[in-house]
Short mmCIF file of C-alpha atoms in Angstrom, two decimals:
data_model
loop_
_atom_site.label_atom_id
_atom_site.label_comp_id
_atom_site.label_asym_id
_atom_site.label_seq_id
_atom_site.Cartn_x
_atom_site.Cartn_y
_atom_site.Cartn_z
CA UNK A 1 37.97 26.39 39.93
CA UNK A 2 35.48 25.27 37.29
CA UNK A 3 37.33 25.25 34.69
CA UNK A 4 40.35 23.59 36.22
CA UNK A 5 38.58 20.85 37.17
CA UNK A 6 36.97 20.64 33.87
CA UNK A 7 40.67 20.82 32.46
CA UNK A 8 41.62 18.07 35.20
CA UNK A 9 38.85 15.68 33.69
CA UNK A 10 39.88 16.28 30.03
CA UNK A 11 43.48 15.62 30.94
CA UNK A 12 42.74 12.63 32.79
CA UNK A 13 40.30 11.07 29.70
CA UNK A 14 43.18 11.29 26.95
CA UNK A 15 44.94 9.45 29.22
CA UNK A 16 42.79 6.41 30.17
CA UNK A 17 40.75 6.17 27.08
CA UNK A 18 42.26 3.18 24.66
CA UNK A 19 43.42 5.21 20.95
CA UNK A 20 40.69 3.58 19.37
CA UNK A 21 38.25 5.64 21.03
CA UNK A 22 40.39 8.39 21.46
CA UNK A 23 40.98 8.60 17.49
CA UNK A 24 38.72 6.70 16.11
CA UNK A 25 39.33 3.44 14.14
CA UNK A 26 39.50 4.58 10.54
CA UNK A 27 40.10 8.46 11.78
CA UNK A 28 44.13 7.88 11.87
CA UNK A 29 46.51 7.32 8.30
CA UNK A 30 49.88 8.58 7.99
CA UNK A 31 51.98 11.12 5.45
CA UNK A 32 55.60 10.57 4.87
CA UNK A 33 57.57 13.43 5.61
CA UNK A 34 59.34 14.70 2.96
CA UNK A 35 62.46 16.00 4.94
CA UNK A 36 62.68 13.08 6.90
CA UNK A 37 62.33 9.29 6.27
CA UNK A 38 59.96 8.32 9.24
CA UNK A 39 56.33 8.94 9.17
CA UNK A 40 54.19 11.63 10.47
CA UNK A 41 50.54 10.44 12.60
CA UNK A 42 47.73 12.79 11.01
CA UNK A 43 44.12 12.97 11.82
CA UNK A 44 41.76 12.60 9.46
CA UNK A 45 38.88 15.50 9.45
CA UNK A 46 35.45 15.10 11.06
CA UNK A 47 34.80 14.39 15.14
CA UNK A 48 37.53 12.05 17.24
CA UNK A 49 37.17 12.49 20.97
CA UNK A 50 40.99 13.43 20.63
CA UNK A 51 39.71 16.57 19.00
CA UNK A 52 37.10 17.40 20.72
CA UNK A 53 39.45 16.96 24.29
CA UNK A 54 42.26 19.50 22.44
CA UNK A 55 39.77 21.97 21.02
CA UNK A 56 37.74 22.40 24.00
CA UNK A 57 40.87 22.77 26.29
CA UNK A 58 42.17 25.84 24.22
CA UNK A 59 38.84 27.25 23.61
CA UNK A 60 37.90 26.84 27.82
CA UNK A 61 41.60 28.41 28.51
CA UNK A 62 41.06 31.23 25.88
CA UNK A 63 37.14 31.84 27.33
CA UNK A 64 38.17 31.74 31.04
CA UNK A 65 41.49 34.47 30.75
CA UNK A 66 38.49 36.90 28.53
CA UNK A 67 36.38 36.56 31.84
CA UNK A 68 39.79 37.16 34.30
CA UNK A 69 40.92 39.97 32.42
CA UNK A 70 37.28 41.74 32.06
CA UNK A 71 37.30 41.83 35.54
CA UNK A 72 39.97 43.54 36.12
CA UNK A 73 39.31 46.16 32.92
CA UNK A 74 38.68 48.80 36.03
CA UNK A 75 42.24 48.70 37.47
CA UNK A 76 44.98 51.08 36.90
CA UNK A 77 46.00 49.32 33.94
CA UNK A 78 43.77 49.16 31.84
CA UNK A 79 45.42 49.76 28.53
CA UNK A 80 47.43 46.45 28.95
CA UNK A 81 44.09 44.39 30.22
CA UNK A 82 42.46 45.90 26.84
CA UNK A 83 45.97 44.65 24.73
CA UNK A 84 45.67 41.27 25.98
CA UNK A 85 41.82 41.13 25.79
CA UNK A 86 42.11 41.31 22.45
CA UNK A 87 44.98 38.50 21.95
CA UNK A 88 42.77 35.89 23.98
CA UNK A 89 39.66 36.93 22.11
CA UNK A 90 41.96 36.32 18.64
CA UNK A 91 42.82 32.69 20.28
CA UNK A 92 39.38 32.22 20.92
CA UNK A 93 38.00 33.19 17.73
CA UNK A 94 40.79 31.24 15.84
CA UNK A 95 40.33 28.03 17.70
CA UNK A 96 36.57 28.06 16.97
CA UNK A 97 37.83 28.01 13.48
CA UNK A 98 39.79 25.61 13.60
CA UNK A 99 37.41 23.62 15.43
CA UNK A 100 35.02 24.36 11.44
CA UNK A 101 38.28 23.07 9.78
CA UNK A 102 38.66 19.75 11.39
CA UNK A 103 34.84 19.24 11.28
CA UNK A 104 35.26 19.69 7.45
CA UNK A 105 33.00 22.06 7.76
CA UNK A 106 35.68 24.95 6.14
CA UNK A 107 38.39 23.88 3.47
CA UNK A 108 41.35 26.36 5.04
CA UNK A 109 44.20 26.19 6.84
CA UNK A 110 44.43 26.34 10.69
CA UNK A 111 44.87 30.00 12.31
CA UNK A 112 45.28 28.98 15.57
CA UNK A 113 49.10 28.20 15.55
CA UNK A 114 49.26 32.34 13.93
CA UNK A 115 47.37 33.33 16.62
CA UNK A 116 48.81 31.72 19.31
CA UNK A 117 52.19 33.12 18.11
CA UNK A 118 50.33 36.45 18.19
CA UNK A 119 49.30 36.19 21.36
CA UNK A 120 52.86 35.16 22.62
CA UNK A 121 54.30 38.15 20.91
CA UNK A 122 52.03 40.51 22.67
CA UNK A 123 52.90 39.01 25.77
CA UNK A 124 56.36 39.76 25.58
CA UNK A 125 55.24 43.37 24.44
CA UNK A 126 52.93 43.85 27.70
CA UNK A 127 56.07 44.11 30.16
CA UNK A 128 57.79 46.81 28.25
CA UNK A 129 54.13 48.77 28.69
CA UNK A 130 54.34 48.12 32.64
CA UNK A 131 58.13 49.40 32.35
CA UNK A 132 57.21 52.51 30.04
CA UNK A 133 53.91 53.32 32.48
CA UNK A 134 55.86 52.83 35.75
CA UNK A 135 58.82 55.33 34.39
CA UNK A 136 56.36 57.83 33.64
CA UNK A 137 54.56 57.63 37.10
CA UNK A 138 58.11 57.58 38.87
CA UNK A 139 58.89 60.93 37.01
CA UNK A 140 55.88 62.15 37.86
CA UNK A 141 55.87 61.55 41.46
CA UNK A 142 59.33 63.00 41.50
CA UNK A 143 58.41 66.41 40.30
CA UNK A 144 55.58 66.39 42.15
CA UNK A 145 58.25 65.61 45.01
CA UNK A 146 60.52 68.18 44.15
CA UNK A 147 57.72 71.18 44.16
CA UNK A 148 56.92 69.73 47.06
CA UNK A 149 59.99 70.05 48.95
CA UNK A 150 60.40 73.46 47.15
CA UNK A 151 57.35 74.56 48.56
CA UNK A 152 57.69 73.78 52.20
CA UNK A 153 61.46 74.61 52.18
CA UNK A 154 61.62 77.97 50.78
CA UNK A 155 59.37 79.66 53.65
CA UNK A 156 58.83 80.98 56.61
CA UNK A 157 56.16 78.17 57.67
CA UNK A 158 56.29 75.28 60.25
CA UNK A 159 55.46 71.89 58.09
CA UNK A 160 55.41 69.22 59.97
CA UNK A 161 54.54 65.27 59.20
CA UNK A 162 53.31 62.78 61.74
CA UNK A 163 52.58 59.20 61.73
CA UNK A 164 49.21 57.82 63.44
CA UNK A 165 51.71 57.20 66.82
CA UNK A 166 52.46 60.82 66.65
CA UNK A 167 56.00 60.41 65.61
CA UNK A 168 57.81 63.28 63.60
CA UNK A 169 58.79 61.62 60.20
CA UNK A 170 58.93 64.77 58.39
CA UNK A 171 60.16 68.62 59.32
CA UNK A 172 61.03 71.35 57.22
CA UNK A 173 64.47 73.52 57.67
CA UNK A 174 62.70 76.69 58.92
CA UNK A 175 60.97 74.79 62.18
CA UNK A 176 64.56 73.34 63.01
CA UNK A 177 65.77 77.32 62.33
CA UNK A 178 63.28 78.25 64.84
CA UNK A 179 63.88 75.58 67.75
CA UNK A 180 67.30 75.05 67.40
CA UNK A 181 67.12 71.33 66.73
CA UNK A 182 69.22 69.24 63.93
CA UNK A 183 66.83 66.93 61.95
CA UNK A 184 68.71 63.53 63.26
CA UNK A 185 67.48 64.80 66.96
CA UNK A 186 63.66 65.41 65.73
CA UNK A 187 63.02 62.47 63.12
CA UNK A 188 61.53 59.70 64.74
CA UNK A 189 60.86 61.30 67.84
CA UNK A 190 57.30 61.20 69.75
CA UNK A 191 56.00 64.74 68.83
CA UNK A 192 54.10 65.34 71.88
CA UNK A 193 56.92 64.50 74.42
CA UNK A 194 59.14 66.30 72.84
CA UNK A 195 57.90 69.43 71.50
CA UNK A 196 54.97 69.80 73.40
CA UNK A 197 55.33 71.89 77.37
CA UNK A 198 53.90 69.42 79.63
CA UNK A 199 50.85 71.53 81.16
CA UNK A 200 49.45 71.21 77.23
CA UNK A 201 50.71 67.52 76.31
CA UNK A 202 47.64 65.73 77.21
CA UNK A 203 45.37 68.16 75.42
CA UNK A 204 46.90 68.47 72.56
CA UNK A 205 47.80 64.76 72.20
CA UNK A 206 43.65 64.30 72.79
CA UNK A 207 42.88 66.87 70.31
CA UNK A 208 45.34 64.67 68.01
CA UNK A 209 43.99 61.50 68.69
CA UNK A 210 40.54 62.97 68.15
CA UNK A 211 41.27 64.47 65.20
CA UNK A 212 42.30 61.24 63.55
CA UNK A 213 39.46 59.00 64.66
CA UNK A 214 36.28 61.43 64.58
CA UNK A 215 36.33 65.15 64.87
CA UNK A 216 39.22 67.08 62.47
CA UNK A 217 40.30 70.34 64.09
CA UNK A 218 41.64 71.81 60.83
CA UNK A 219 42.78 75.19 62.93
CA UNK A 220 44.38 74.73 66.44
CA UNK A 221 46.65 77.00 68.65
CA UNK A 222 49.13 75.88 71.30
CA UNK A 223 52.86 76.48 72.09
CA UNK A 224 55.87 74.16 71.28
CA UNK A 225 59.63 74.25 72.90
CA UNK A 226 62.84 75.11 71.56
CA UNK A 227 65.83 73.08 72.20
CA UNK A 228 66.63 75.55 75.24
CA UNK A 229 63.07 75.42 76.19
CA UNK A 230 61.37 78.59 75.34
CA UNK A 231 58.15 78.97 74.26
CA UNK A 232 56.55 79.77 70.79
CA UNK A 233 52.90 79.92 70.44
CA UNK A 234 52.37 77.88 66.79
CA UNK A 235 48.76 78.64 64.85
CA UNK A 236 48.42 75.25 63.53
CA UNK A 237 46.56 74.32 60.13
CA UNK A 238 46.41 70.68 59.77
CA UNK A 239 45.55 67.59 57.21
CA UNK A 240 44.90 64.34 57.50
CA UNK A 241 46.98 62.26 55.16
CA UNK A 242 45.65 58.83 53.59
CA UNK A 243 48.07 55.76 51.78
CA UNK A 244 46.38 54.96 48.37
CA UNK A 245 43.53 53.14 50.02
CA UNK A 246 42.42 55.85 51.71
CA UNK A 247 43.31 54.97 55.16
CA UNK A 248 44.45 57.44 57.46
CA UNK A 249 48.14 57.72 58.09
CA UNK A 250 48.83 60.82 59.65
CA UNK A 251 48.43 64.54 59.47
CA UNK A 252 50.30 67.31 57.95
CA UNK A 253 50.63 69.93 59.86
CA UNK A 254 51.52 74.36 59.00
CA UNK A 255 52.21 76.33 61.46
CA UNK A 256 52.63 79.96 61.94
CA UNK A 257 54.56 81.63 64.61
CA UNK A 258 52.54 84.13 66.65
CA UNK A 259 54.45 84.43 69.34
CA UNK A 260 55.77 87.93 68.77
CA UNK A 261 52.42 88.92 67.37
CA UNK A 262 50.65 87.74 70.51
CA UNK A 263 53.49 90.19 72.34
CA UNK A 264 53.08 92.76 70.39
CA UNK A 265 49.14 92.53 69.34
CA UNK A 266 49.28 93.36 66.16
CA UNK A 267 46.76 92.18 63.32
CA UNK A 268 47.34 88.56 62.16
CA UNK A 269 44.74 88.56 59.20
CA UNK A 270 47.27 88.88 56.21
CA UNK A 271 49.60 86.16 58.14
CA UNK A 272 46.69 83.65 58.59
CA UNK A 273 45.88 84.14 54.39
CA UNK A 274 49.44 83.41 53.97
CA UNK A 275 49.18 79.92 55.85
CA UNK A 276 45.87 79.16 54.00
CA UNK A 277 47.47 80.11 51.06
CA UNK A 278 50.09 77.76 52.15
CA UNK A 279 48.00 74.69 52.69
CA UNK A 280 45.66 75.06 49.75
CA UNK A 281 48.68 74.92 47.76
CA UNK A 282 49.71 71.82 49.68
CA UNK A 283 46.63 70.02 48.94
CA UNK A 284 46.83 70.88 44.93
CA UNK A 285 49.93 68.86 44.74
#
């Protein structure tokens, strides 16, 4: 805001102040130009309020995008902030030069005009960086995606994904195998009312709930229904899921099918490795 309003003041003083302040009364001859027959206005070196008002606008533009852009040095893209760090600090450093050269100070030509085309051309390079970096991270994501689904699809697991409202928004082929559902009937649906018997819908909704706003229960047991309402008793192993700012969104949910175990009461050790197997694996991706 500062330097906007300083800006704003500048802007407004080569407006209002009469040109014999503004240049100076013996600051101002004129060149013919040698393409042309008319006659080009030149300053004369040493100070002119004109001068001072142009040099310290660039200078105070260049200065306040170095602060912007250090600021933001710690975001994703970095690379890019660095690229164009260095084209404001070029600006910068060539308008203090030039600032030498009109004070007559240095006998050179001016470097600002090079550096502002510079800066201009690394501008229009910055983009195609964004573009280059946001291919790569797409590709990325999708083979992370594919594994993914390659993972959960290929096995003999329950995976299930649901929102903070308990809605189903993902399920894996092998839990529709097992219930008898299509995926258009499931997706969407409210978990608890429709997979879960009603003697155990308010506990497990409450161990749900709970387990998104304090306590986790990373290992739970309790029975879901197939589409022609039998039971099967699910050993759950669950995740929270976050978006990128680490809010919670969900959970993820494994489950293993006991129900003929439980029947038949046989050892469930090497099947509960499998599903922690399952889940660390999960996690890694």
């Amino acid at each position: 805001f500062l330097f906007v309003l300083i800006i704003s003041v500048l802007a407004v003083m080569s407006l209002i102040m009469p040109d014999e302040l503004l240049f100076g009364d013996k600051e101002v001859f004129y060149l013919p130009d040698k393409y042309s027959t008319e006659n080009i206005a030149m300053i004369a070196k040493g100070f002119t309020w004109w001068r001072a008002i142009m040099d310290i606008t660039i200078l105070l533009s260049a200065f306040s995008m170095i602060i912007l852009l250090v600021k933001k040095l710690k975001s994703e893209h970095q690379k890019k902030i660095t690229v164009l760090i260095a084209g404001s600090v070029l600006v910068l450093l060539a308008g203090l030069y030039d600032q030498l050269v009109d004070l007559g100070l240095i006998n050179s030509t001016y470097l600002l005009p090079s550096a502002l085309f510079i800066f201009y051309l690394i501008l229009n390079f910055v983009p195609y960086l964004f573009l280059l970096e946001e291919v790569a991270q797409n590709m990325q994501i999708s083979q992370r995606e594919k594994k993914w689904r390659d993972l959960v699809y290929d096995v003999n697991l329950i995976v299930v994904g649901l929102n903070r409202m308990g809605h189903v928004e993902f399920i894996n082929p092998y839990l529709l195998k097992l219930t008898g559902f299509r995926e258009d009937e499931v997706i969407g649906k409210d978990w608890f009312e429709f997979f879960i018997p009603p003697k155990e819908y308010y506990s497990v909704q409450g161990a749900f709930i709970e387990a998104l706003e304090s306590e986790f229960h990373f290992n739970y047991i309790n029975p879901i229904l197939s589409k022609s309402r039998e039971e099967r008793v699910i050993n759950w192993h669950n995740v929270r899921t976050r978006d990128q700012n680490g809010n919670i969104t969900g959970s993820l949910s494994i489950g293993l099918d006991i129900t003929e175990d439980l029947r038949e009461k046989v050892d469930l050790t090497g099947k509960l490795k499998a599903a922690q197997t399952m889940i660390d694996k999960l996690m890694n991706k």
